[in-house]
Amino acid sequence: MFQTIGENIEVGGVYRHGHFVPKKFKWKQTVYPIEEITLIAEIRDGQIKKRQYSVLSHTTLYRLLFNRDTENWTLEEIFIE
Amino acid sequence: MSWIKPPAHQSRSQSPHRILHVDMNSYFATILQQENPSLRGKPIGVLKAAGRSCVIAASKEAKKLGVTTGCRVKEAKLLAPQIIFVPAAFDIYLSCTQKLKAVFHSVCPHVSIFSLDEAFLDITDDDLIYPDPVAFARLVQTRVKETLGEWVTCNVGISHNHLLAKLASEIAPKGTIFTITQENKDAILAQVPFQAVCGIGHRLEKKLHALGVVNPYAINFLDPQTLLAHFGPFWSTELTKIARGEETHFFSRTPKKDHMQSVGRTVTGYDLTTDPRSIEQTLRNLLEEATRKLREMDLAGSMIAVSLQGDTTYWSRYKRLSYYVRHSNEIFSLLKGELVTVMERPFPVIRFGVWIGNLKPVRDIPQNWLPEWEKNERLYQTIDAINHRFGLFALKPASLVGYKLIKPEVTGFLGDKRYYELE
């Protein structure tokens, strides 16, 4: 099941062919390397566009949300078996 | 460089139509398995939300164990004790369908999104680019995988009309391509169950079985008088077309208007409730969502409806107005008037619905000059602007303060595809 977190995080990444590719994120003073991006979804909340990256770090799935309006990153959810 | 192409009408008259139906395999579950590799290869039951008791979609692995859409959680656990239940992610499904639409348009100009996980691609006029429909279908399957991920597969049905193309994808094994031609269509129609044919529902199937008709082809053996007597003028003609594998009215109809005809929203609660406040809040929440869509599309409606459903009781009312409405406070006060009758003798309710119909673009309706209406219009324009800027329900009616809001979600059959610009 997904555990809701909703906390701000810092994300580092690279630009590849004009697209940002997240490579690691920092949550609660811990850096999590991103091993795989399994899905990217474009989400709208009113007129606010958000991009959700589902990423794997140490085989755990994290949903990272990028607010394209405020350019803020949040860790939305973690999948816990 | 320019493409030289024969005029559309010329090529259509010379060669049969070439329609492809793309059907995503176990879409809701597969997308979640794509997102989460730890779920891949395992039986998954998708629930509308955590704590719900009905499986709205099952993965390929769960289907093999007998779990189907509509199964109760208890029942699914008995069929597949190792099943994992995960909540649906409607935002992700909608985003994936929007990506699919872009993929289809990148390879074919005539695309029709049929539902959240189905689309028709018409390559009749593209024979110079795609001489082989099977090779084109393979290209589509590859592009789908490249876009959504390696775990996502789709069936592609190919035929000369929409009915048979959809039937072909329905009966094809997962992730494969199947073609129905003039030569094999009768044999296929004589083998498939009625559920595989788009347009034949459970009740129609029951009626046909009662007449001794066990497959679509066998409808040909009923004489026209019997068909007419049992199914009426419309369905007797439709069933005859299905038996012959011809395009039915459902697929050949063209949308009459360039805007949505109605907007509605229903929701099933977690528990039965008789609390009038809770019922009113839920209806108001649904109405806020529906009217926001109306205003975003610049429409107004002159028919409104409300429905409540319990375990055994169903209650609904609709009202035809002599004027057009699009503000939730006005519609809600009208619906509340209707609700009075049911509130006198309340029954436990679990399913709620609101609906606004007979929609027209605001530019086509007589302008309302009443100061009250103008005030409301200005108010809602401001509310909509704030909610657009700060997110949905940033501003909401005071009656919804402290209430656990129901957020918008897309439905599988994609009734509001015009709103989501998927048409």
Coordinates of C-alpha atoms in Angstrom, one line a residue:
Chain A
M1 CA 0.0 0.0 0.0
F2 CA 1.1 3.6 -0.5
Q3 CA 2.0 5.6 2.5
T4 CA 1.2 9.3 2.0
I5 CA 4.2 11.6 2.9
G6 CA 3.6 15.0 1.2
E7 CA 6.9 16.5 2.3
N8 CA 9.2 18.9 0.4
I9 CA 12.4 17.3 -1.0
E10 CA 15.4 18.3 -3.0
V11 CA 16.0 16.6 -6.4
G12 CA 19.2 16.5 -8.4
G13 CA 19.3 15.4 -12.0
V14 CA 20.5 15.9 -15.6
Y15 CA 18.9 17.3 -18.7
R16 CA 18.8 14.8 -21.5
H17 CA 17.4 15.8 -25.0
G18 CA 15.8 18.9 -23.3
H19 CA 14.0 16.8 -20.6
F20 CA 14.9 16.8 -16.9
V21 CA 15.8 13.3 -15.7
P22 CA 15.9 13.1 -11.8
K23 CA 18.9 11.1 -10.6
K24 CA 18.7 11.4 -6.8
F25 CA 16.6 13.1 -4.1
K26 CA 17.3 14.2 -0.6
W27 CA 14.6 13.6 2.1
K28 CA 15.2 14.0 5.8
Q29 CA 19.0 14.5 5.3
T30 CA 19.3 11.3 3.4
V31 CA 20.2 11.1 -0.2
Y32 CA 18.4 8.4 -2.2
P33 CA 19.8 7.5 -5.6
I34 CA 17.2 6.9 -8.3
E35 CA 17.9 3.6 -10.1
E36 CA 14.9 3.6 -12.4
I37 CA 12.1 5.9 -13.5
T38 CA 9.2 3.5 -14.0
L39 CA 6.5 6.0 -15.0
I40 CA 6.0 9.7 -15.7
A41 CA 2.5 11.2 -15.5
E42 CA 1.3 14.7 -16.3
I43 CA -1.3 15.7 -13.7
R44 CA -3.5 18.8 -13.6
D45 CA -4.9 20.4 -10.4
G46 CA -7.0 23.2 -11.8
Q47 CA -4.6 25.1 -14.0
I48 CA -1.5 24.0 -12.0
K49 CA 0.5 21.4 -14.0
K50 CA 2.3 18.8 -12.1
R51 CA 4.6 16.0 -13.2
Q52 CA 4.7 12.8 -11.2
Y53 CA 7.8 10.6 -11.4
S54 CA 7.5 7.1 -10.1
V55 CA 11.0 6.1 -9.2
L56 CA 12.8 3.2 -7.7
S57 CA 15.5 3.6 -5.0
H58 CA 16.9 0.6 -3.3
T59 CA 14.0 -1.4 -4.8
T60 CA 11.4 0.8 -3.0
L61 CA 8.9 2.8 -5.1
Y62 CA 8.6 6.5 -4.5
R63 CA 6.2 9.0 -6.1
L64 CA 7.9 12.4 -6.6
L65 CA 5.7 15.3 -7.6
F66 CA 7.1 18.3 -9.4
N67 CA 4.9 21.4 -9.4
R68 CA 5.6 23.0 -12.7
D69 CA 4.2 26.3 -11.5
T70 CA 6.1 26.8 -8.3
E71 CA 9.0 24.5 -9.3
N72 CA 8.7 22.7 -5.9
W73 CA 9.4 19.0 -5.4
T74 CA 7.4 16.9 -2.9
L75 CA 7.7 13.3 -1.9
E76 CA 4.1 12.3 -2.3
E77 CA 4.0 8.6 -1.4
I78 CA 6.1 5.5 -0.7
F79 CA 5.0 2.0 -1.5
I80 CA 5.3 -0.2 1.5
E81 CA 4.5 -3.9 1.1
Chain B
M1 CA 8.8 17.1 -50.1
S2 CA 5.1 16.5 -50.5
W3 CA 3.0 13.4 -50.4
I4 CA 0.9 12.6 -53.4
K5 CA -2.2 10.8 -52.3
P6 CA -5.4 9.8 -54.2
P7 CA -8.5 11.7 -53.1
A8 CA -10.1 10.1 -50.0
H9 CA -13.4 9.2 -51.8
Q10 CA -11.5 7.5 -54.6
S11 CA -9.4 5.2 -52.4
R12 CA -12.3 4.4 -50.2
S13 CA -14.4 3.2 -53.1
Q14 CA -11.6 1.0 -54.4
S15 CA -10.4 -0.7 -51.3
P16 CA -12.2 -1.9 -48.2
H17 CA -11.9 0.0 -45.0
R18 CA -8.9 -0.9 -42.8
I19 CA -9.8 -0.3 -39.2
L20 CA -7.6 -1.2 -36.2
H21 CA -8.9 -1.5 -32.7
V22 CA -6.2 -1.1 -30.0
D23 CA -7.2 -2.6 -26.7
M24 CA -4.8 -2.1 -23.8
N25 CA -4.5 -5.3 -21.7
S26 CA -5.8 -5.1 -18.1
Y27 CA -5.1 -1.4 -18.3
F28 CA -5.7 -0.2 -14.7
A29 CA -3.7 -3.1 -13.2
T30 CA -0.9 -3.2 -15.9
I31 CA -0.1 0.5 -15.5
L32 CA 0.3 0.0 -11.8
Q33 CA 2.5 -3.0 -12.4
Q34 CA 4.6 -0.9 -14.9
E35 CA 4.9 1.8 -12.2
N36 CA 5.8 -0.7 -9.5
P37 CA 8.0 -3.6 -10.6
S38 CA 7.4 -5.5 -7.3
L39 CA 3.8 -6.0 -8.5
R40 CA 4.7 -7.5 -11.8
G41 CA 3.8 -11.1 -12.5
K42 CA 1.6 -11.1 -9.4
P43 CA -2.2 -11.2 -9.1
I44 CA -3.4 -7.7 -8.6
G45 CA -6.9 -6.4 -7.7
V46 CA -7.4 -2.7 -8.3
L47 CA -9.8 -1.0 -5.8
K48 CA -11.3 2.4 -6.3
A49 CA -9.6 3.4 -3.1
A50 CA -8.1 1.8 0.0
G51 CA -10.9 0.2 2.1
R52 CA -13.3 -0.4 -0.8
S53 CA -14.9 -3.8 -1.2
C54 CA -15.2 -4.1 -5.0
V55 CA -12.5 -5.0 -7.5
I56 CA -12.7 -2.6 -10.4
A57 CA -9.9 -4.2 -12.4
A58 CA -7.8 -7.3 -12.2
S59 CA -4.3 -8.0 -13.6
K60 CA -3.7 -10.7 -16.2
E61 CA -2.4 -13.0 -13.5
A62 CA -5.5 -12.4 -11.3
K63 CA -7.8 -13.0 -14.3
K64 CA -6.1 -16.4 -14.8
L65 CA -7.1 -17.3 -11.3
G66 CA -10.7 -16.3 -11.9
V67 CA -10.8 -12.8 -10.4
T68 CA -12.9 -10.5 -12.6
T69 CA -14.1 -6.9 -12.6
G70 CA -16.9 -6.5 -10.1
C71 CA -15.6 -9.3 -7.8
R72 CA -15.9 -8.6 -4.1
V73 CA -12.7 -8.5 -2.1
K74 CA -13.7 -11.5 0.0
E75 CA -14.5 -13.5 -3.2
A76 CA -11.2 -12.5 -4.8
K77 CA -9.3 -13.6 -1.8
L78 CA -10.9 -17.0 -2.0
L79 CA -10.1 -17.3 -5.7
A80 CA -6.5 -16.0 -5.3
P81 CA -5.3 -16.0 -1.7
Q82 CA -2.0 -14.3 -2.7
I83 CA -3.8 -11.4 -4.4
I84 CA -2.5 -7.9 -3.7
F85 CA -5.0 -5.1 -3.6
V86 CA -3.9 -1.6 -4.7
P87 CA -5.9 1.6 -5.1
A88 CA -6.5 2.9 -8.6
A89 CA -4.5 6.0 -9.8
F90 CA -7.0 7.8 -12.0
D91 CA -4.7 10.8 -12.6
I92 CA -2.0 8.4 -13.9
Y93 CA -4.5 6.5 -16.1
L94 CA -5.7 9.8 -17.7
S95 CA -2.1 10.9 -18.3
C96 CA -1.2 7.5 -19.9
T97 CA -4.3 7.8 -22.2
Q98 CA -3.3 11.3 -23.2
K99 CA 0.2 9.9 -24.1
L100 CA -1.4 7.1 -26.0
K101 CA -3.5 9.5 -28.0
A102 CA -0.3 11.4 -28.9
V103 CA 1.3 8.1 -30.0
F104 CA -1.6 7.1 -32.2
H105 CA -1.8 10.6 -33.8
S106 CA 1.9 10.4 -34.5
V107 CA 1.4 7.4 -36.7
C108 CA -2.2 7.8 -38.1
P109 CA -4.3 10.9 -38.8
H110 CA -7.7 9.2 -38.1
V111 CA -7.8 8.3 -34.5
S112 CA -10.9 7.9 -32.3
I113 CA -10.4 7.4 -28.6
F114 CA -13.2 5.0 -27.7
S115 CA -12.6 4.7 -23.9
L116 CA -9.7 5.1 -21.5
D117 CA -8.0 2.0 -22.7
E118 CA -9.3 1.6 -26.3
A119 CA -8.9 3.4 -29.6
F120 CA -9.8 3.0 -33.2
L121 CA -7.3 3.8 -35.9
D122 CA -8.5 4.1 -39.5
I123 CA -5.7 3.6 -42.0
T124 CA -8.0 3.2 -45.1
D125 CA -6.5 6.2 -46.8
D126 CA -3.0 5.5 -45.7
D127 CA -2.3 2.5 -47.9
L128 CA 0.7 4.1 -49.5
I129 CA 2.4 4.5 -46.1
Y130 CA 1.0 1.4 -44.5
P131 CA 0.4 -1.2 -47.2
D132 CA 0.3 -4.0 -44.5
P133 CA -2.1 -3.4 -41.6
V134 CA -0.4 -6.2 -39.6
A135 CA 3.0 -4.5 -39.9
F136 CA 1.3 -1.2 -38.8
A137 CA -0.3 -3.0 -35.8
R138 CA 3.2 -4.2 -34.8
L139 CA 4.5 -0.6 -35.1
V140 CA 1.6 0.6 -32.8
Q141 CA 2.4 -2.1 -30.2
T142 CA 6.1 -1.2 -30.2
R143 CA 5.3 2.6 -29.8
V144 CA 2.9 1.8 -27.0
K145 CA 5.7 -0.1 -25.1
E146 CA 8.2 2.6 -25.8
T147 CA 5.9 5.3 -24.4
L148 CA 4.3 3.6 -21.4
G149 CA 6.9 1.0 -20.6
E150 CA 7.9 -2.6 -21.2
W151 CA 5.2 -4.2 -19.1
V152 CA 2.3 -2.5 -21.0
T153 CA 0.9 -4.6 -23.8
C154 CA -2.1 -4.2 -26.1
N155 CA -4.2 -6.3 -28.5
V156 CA -4.8 -5.0 -31.9
G157 CA -7.8 -6.2 -33.9
I158 CA -7.9 -5.5 -37.6
S159 CA -10.9 -5.6 -39.9
H160 CA -13.0 -3.7 -42.5
N161 CA -15.3 -2.2 -39.9
H162 CA -15.3 -1.0 -36.2
L163 CA -17.6 -3.9 -35.0
L164 CA -15.3 -6.6 -36.3
A165 CA -12.1 -4.8 -35.4
K166 CA -13.2 -4.5 -31.8
L167 CA -14.3 -8.2 -31.9
A168 CA -10.9 -9.2 -33.2
S169 CA -9.0 -7.5 -30.4
E170 CA -11.5 -8.9 -27.9
I171 CA -10.8 -12.5 -28.9
A172 CA -7.1 -12.2 -29.6
P173 CA -4.7 -13.6 -26.9
K174 CA -3.1 -10.9 -24.8
G175 CA -0.5 -8.8 -26.6
T176 CA -1.3 -10.2 -30.1
I177 CA -2.7 -9.1 -33.4
F178 CA -5.8 -10.7 -34.9
T179 CA -7.5 -10.0 -38.3
I180 CA -11.1 -10.7 -39.2
T181 CA -11.6 -10.8 -42.9
Q182 CA -14.7 -11.4 -45.1
E183 CA -13.5 -15.0 -45.4
N184 CA -13.2 -15.9 -41.7
K185 CA -15.9 -13.6 -40.2
D186 CA -18.8 -16.1 -40.3
A187 CA -16.7 -18.8 -38.7
I188 CA -15.7 -16.4 -35.9
L189 CA -19.2 -15.1 -35.4
A190 CA -20.3 -18.7 -35.0
Q191 CA -17.8 -19.3 -32.2
V192 CA -17.6 -16.2 -30.1
P193 CA -19.8 -15.6 -27.0
F194 CA -22.2 -12.7 -27.1
Q195 CA -20.2 -10.8 -24.4
A196 CA -17.4 -10.4 -27.0
V197 CA -19.6 -8.4 -29.3
C198 CA -19.9 -4.7 -28.6
G199 CA -23.6 -3.8 -28.3
I200 CA -24.9 -7.0 -27.0
G201 CA -25.5 -6.7 -23.2
H202 CA -26.5 -9.2 -20.6
R203 CA -30.3 -8.7 -21.0
L204 CA -30.1 -9.0 -24.8
E205 CA -28.0 -12.1 -24.5
K206 CA -30.6 -13.7 -22.1
K207 CA -33.4 -13.0 -24.5
L208 CA -31.4 -14.5 -27.4
H209 CA -30.6 -17.6 -25.4
A210 CA -34.3 -18.0 -24.6
L211 CA -34.9 -18.1 -28.4
G212 CA -32.2 -20.8 -28.7
V213 CA -29.6 -18.5 -30.2
V214 CA -26.3 -19.3 -28.7
N215 CA -23.9 -17.3 -30.9
P216 CA -24.0 -14.1 -33.0
Y217 CA -24.0 -16.0 -36.3
A218 CA -27.1 -18.0 -35.3
I219 CA -29.2 -14.8 -35.3
N220 CA -29.2 -15.3 -39.1
F221 CA -31.4 -18.3 -38.6
L222 CA -34.2 -16.3 -37.0
D223 CA -36.7 -15.1 -39.4
P224 CA -37.2 -11.3 -39.6
Q225 CA -40.8 -11.5 -38.1
T226 CA -39.6 -13.3 -35.0
L227 CA -36.7 -10.8 -34.5
L228 CA -39.1 -7.9 -34.9
A229 CA -41.7 -9.4 -32.5
H230 CA -39.1 -10.0 -29.8
F231 CA -36.7 -7.1 -30.2
G232 CA -38.6 -4.3 -31.8
P233 CA -37.7 -2.3 -35.0
F234 CA -34.3 -0.9 -33.8
W235 CA -32.7 -4.0 -32.2
S236 CA -34.0 -6.4 -34.9
T237 CA -32.1 -4.4 -37.5
E238 CA -29.0 -4.1 -35.3
L239 CA -29.0 -7.8 -34.5
T240 CA -29.2 -8.6 -38.2
K241 CA -26.2 -6.4 -38.9
I242 CA -24.3 -8.0 -36.0
A243 CA -25.1 -11.5 -37.4
R244 CA -23.7 -10.5 -40.8
G245 CA -20.7 -8.7 -39.3
E246 CA -21.8 -5.3 -40.6
E247 CA -21.2 -1.9 -39.0
T248 CA -23.9 -1.2 -36.4
H249 CA -25.6 2.1 -35.7
F250 CA -23.5 2.5 -32.5
F251 CA -20.3 2.8 -34.6
S252 CA -21.6 4.5 -37.7
R253 CA -23.4 7.4 -35.8
T254 CA -21.7 10.7 -35.9
P255 CA -21.7 13.1 -33.0
K256 CA -24.5 15.6 -33.6
K257 CA -23.0 18.5 -31.6
D258 CA -19.6 19.9 -31.1
H259 CA -20.0 20.1 -27.4
M260 CA -20.9 17.8 -24.5
Q261 CA -24.6 17.0 -24.1
S262 CA -24.6 16.5 -20.4
V263 CA -22.3 16.4 -17.4
G264 CA -22.8 14.3 -14.4
R265 CA -21.0 12.8 -11.4
T266 CA -21.8 9.8 -9.2
V267 CA -20.0 8.4 -6.3
T268 CA -20.4 5.4 -4.0
G269 CA -19.8 6.1 -0.4
Y270 CA -18.0 3.8 2.1
D271 CA -21.0 3.2 4.3
L272 CA -24.8 3.6 4.1
T273 CA -25.9 6.9 5.6
T274 CA -29.2 8.5 6.6
D275 CA -27.6 11.7 7.8
P276 CA -29.3 14.6 5.8
R277 CA -26.2 16.8 6.3
S278 CA -23.8 14.1 5.0
I279 CA -26.2 13.5 2.0
E280 CA -26.4 17.2 1.2
Q281 CA -22.6 17.7 1.5
T282 CA -21.9 14.8 -0.8
L283 CA -24.4 16.1 -3.4
R284 CA -23.0 19.6 -3.1
N285 CA -19.4 18.3 -3.6
L286 CA -20.5 16.4 -6.8
L287 CA -22.4 19.4 -8.1
E288 CA -19.4 21.7 -7.5
E289 CA -17.3 19.4 -9.8
A290 CA -20.0 19.1 -12.5
T291 CA -20.7 22.8 -12.7
R292 CA -17.0 23.7 -12.7
K293 CA -16.7 21.5 -15.8
L294 CA -19.7 23.2 -17.3
R295 CA -18.2 26.6 -16.8
E296 CA -14.8 25.6 -18.1
M297 CA -16.4 24.4 -21.3
D298 CA -18.5 27.6 -21.4
L299 CA -21.8 25.7 -21.3
A300 CA -25.1 26.0 -19.5
G301 CA -27.9 23.4 -19.0
S302 CA -31.7 23.4 -18.7
M303 CA -32.2 20.0 -17.2
I304 CA -31.0 18.9 -13.8
A305 CA -31.3 15.6 -11.9
V306 CA -30.4 14.1 -8.6
S307 CA -30.3 10.4 -7.6
L308 CA -29.8 8.5 -4.4
Q309 CA -29.4 4.7 -4.1
G310 CA -29.4 2.5 -1.1
D311 CA -29.2 -1.3 -0.7
T312 CA -32.7 -1.9 -2.1
T313 CA -34.1 1.6 -2.7
Y314 CA -33.4 3.9 -5.7
W315 CA -34.7 7.4 -5.8
S316 CA -34.2 10.0 -8.5
R317 CA -35.8 13.3 -9.6
Y318 CA -35.2 15.4 -12.7
K319 CA -36.4 18.9 -13.4
R320 CA -36.8 20.5 -16.8
L321 CA -36.2 24.3 -16.5
S322 CA -37.4 27.0 -18.8
Y323 CA -34.0 28.8 -18.5
Y324 CA -30.4 27.8 -18.4
V325 CA -28.3 27.3 -15.3
R326 CA -24.6 26.9 -14.6
H327 CA -24.0 28.1 -11.0
S328 CA -23.8 25.5 -8.3
N329 CA -25.6 27.5 -5.7
E330 CA -28.7 28.0 -7.9
I331 CA -28.7 24.4 -9.1
F332 CA -28.3 23.1 -5.5
S333 CA -31.2 25.1 -4.2
L334 CA -33.4 23.7 -7.0
L335 CA -32.2 20.2 -6.2
K336 CA -32.7 20.7 -2.5
G337 CA -36.4 21.5 -3.3
E338 CA -36.6 18.0 -4.9
L339 CA -34.7 16.4 -2.0
V340 CA -37.4 17.6 0.5
T341 CA -39.6 14.7 -0.4
V342 CA -37.0 12.0 0.2
M343 CA -35.8 13.7 3.4
E344 CA -39.3 13.3 4.9
R345 CA -38.9 9.5 4.6
P346 CA -35.1 9.0 4.5
F347 CA -33.6 5.7 3.6
P348 CA -29.9 4.5 4.0
V349 CA -28.0 5.9 1.0
I350 CA -24.7 4.7 -0.4
R351 CA -24.6 6.0 -4.0
F352 CA -25.1 9.6 -4.9
G353 CA -25.5 11.3 -8.3
V354 CA -26.1 14.7 -9.9
W355 CA -26.6 15.5 -13.6
I356 CA -27.0 18.6 -15.7
G357 CA -28.3 18.1 -19.3
N358 CA -29.6 19.7 -22.4
L359 CA -26.4 21.7 -22.5
K360 CA -25.8 24.6 -24.8
P361 CA -22.9 27.0 -25.3
V362 CA -23.4 30.2 -23.4
R363 CA -23.1 32.2 -26.6
D364 CA -26.2 30.4 -28.0
I365 CA -28.5 31.1 -25.1
P366 CA -30.4 34.3 -24.4
Q367 CA -28.4 36.5 -22.1
N368 CA -29.7 36.8 -18.6
W369 CA -29.9 40.4 -17.5
L370 CA -31.1 39.8 -13.9
P371 CA -28.8 41.5 -11.5
E372 CA -28.7 38.3 -9.3
W373 CA -27.6 36.2 -12.2
E374 CA -24.9 38.7 -13.2
K375 CA -23.7 38.8 -9.6
N376 CA -23.5 35.0 -9.5
E377 CA -21.7 34.9 -12.9
R378 CA -19.0 37.4 -11.6
L379 CA -18.7 35.5 -8.3
Y380 CA -18.2 32.1 -10.1
Q381 CA -15.7 33.6 -12.6
T382 CA -13.7 34.8 -9.6
I383 CA -14.0 31.4 -7.8
D384 CA -13.0 29.6 -10.9
A385 CA -10.0 31.9 -11.5
I386 CA -8.8 31.3 -7.9
N387 CA -9.3 27.6 -8.1
H388 CA -7.4 27.5 -11.4
R389 CA -4.5 29.3 -9.9
F390 CA -4.3 27.6 -6.5
G391 CA -5.8 24.2 -7.2
L392 CA -9.2 22.6 -7.2
F393 CA -11.4 23.3 -4.2
A394 CA -9.0 26.0 -2.9
L395 CA -12.2 28.0 -2.6
K396 CA -15.3 26.0 -1.8
P397 CA -18.8 26.5 -0.3
A398 CA -18.8 27.0 3.5
S399 CA -21.0 23.9 3.8
L400 CA -18.0 21.8 2.6
V401 CA -15.6 23.1 5.2
G402 CA -14.5 20.1 7.4
Y403 CA -15.9 17.7 4.9
K404 CA -13.6 15.1 3.3
L405 CA -13.7 16.2 -0.3
I406 CA -14.3 13.9 -3.2
K407 CA -11.9 14.8 -5.9
P408 CA -12.6 14.5 -9.7
E409 CA -11.7 11.2 -11.3
V410 CA -11.9 9.9 -14.8
T411 CA -14.1 6.9 -15.7
G412 CA -13.1 3.9 -17.7
F413 CA -15.7 4.5 -20.4
L414 CA -14.5 8.1 -20.6
G415 CA -17.9 9.7 -20.8
D416 CA -16.4 13.2 -20.5
K417 CA -13.6 12.7 -23.1
R418 CA -14.5 16.0 -24.7
Y419 CA -13.7 17.7 -21.4
Y420 CA -10.4 15.9 -21.2
E421 CA -9.7 16.8 -24.8
L422 CA -9.4 13.2 -25.8
E423 CA -11.8 13.4 -28.7

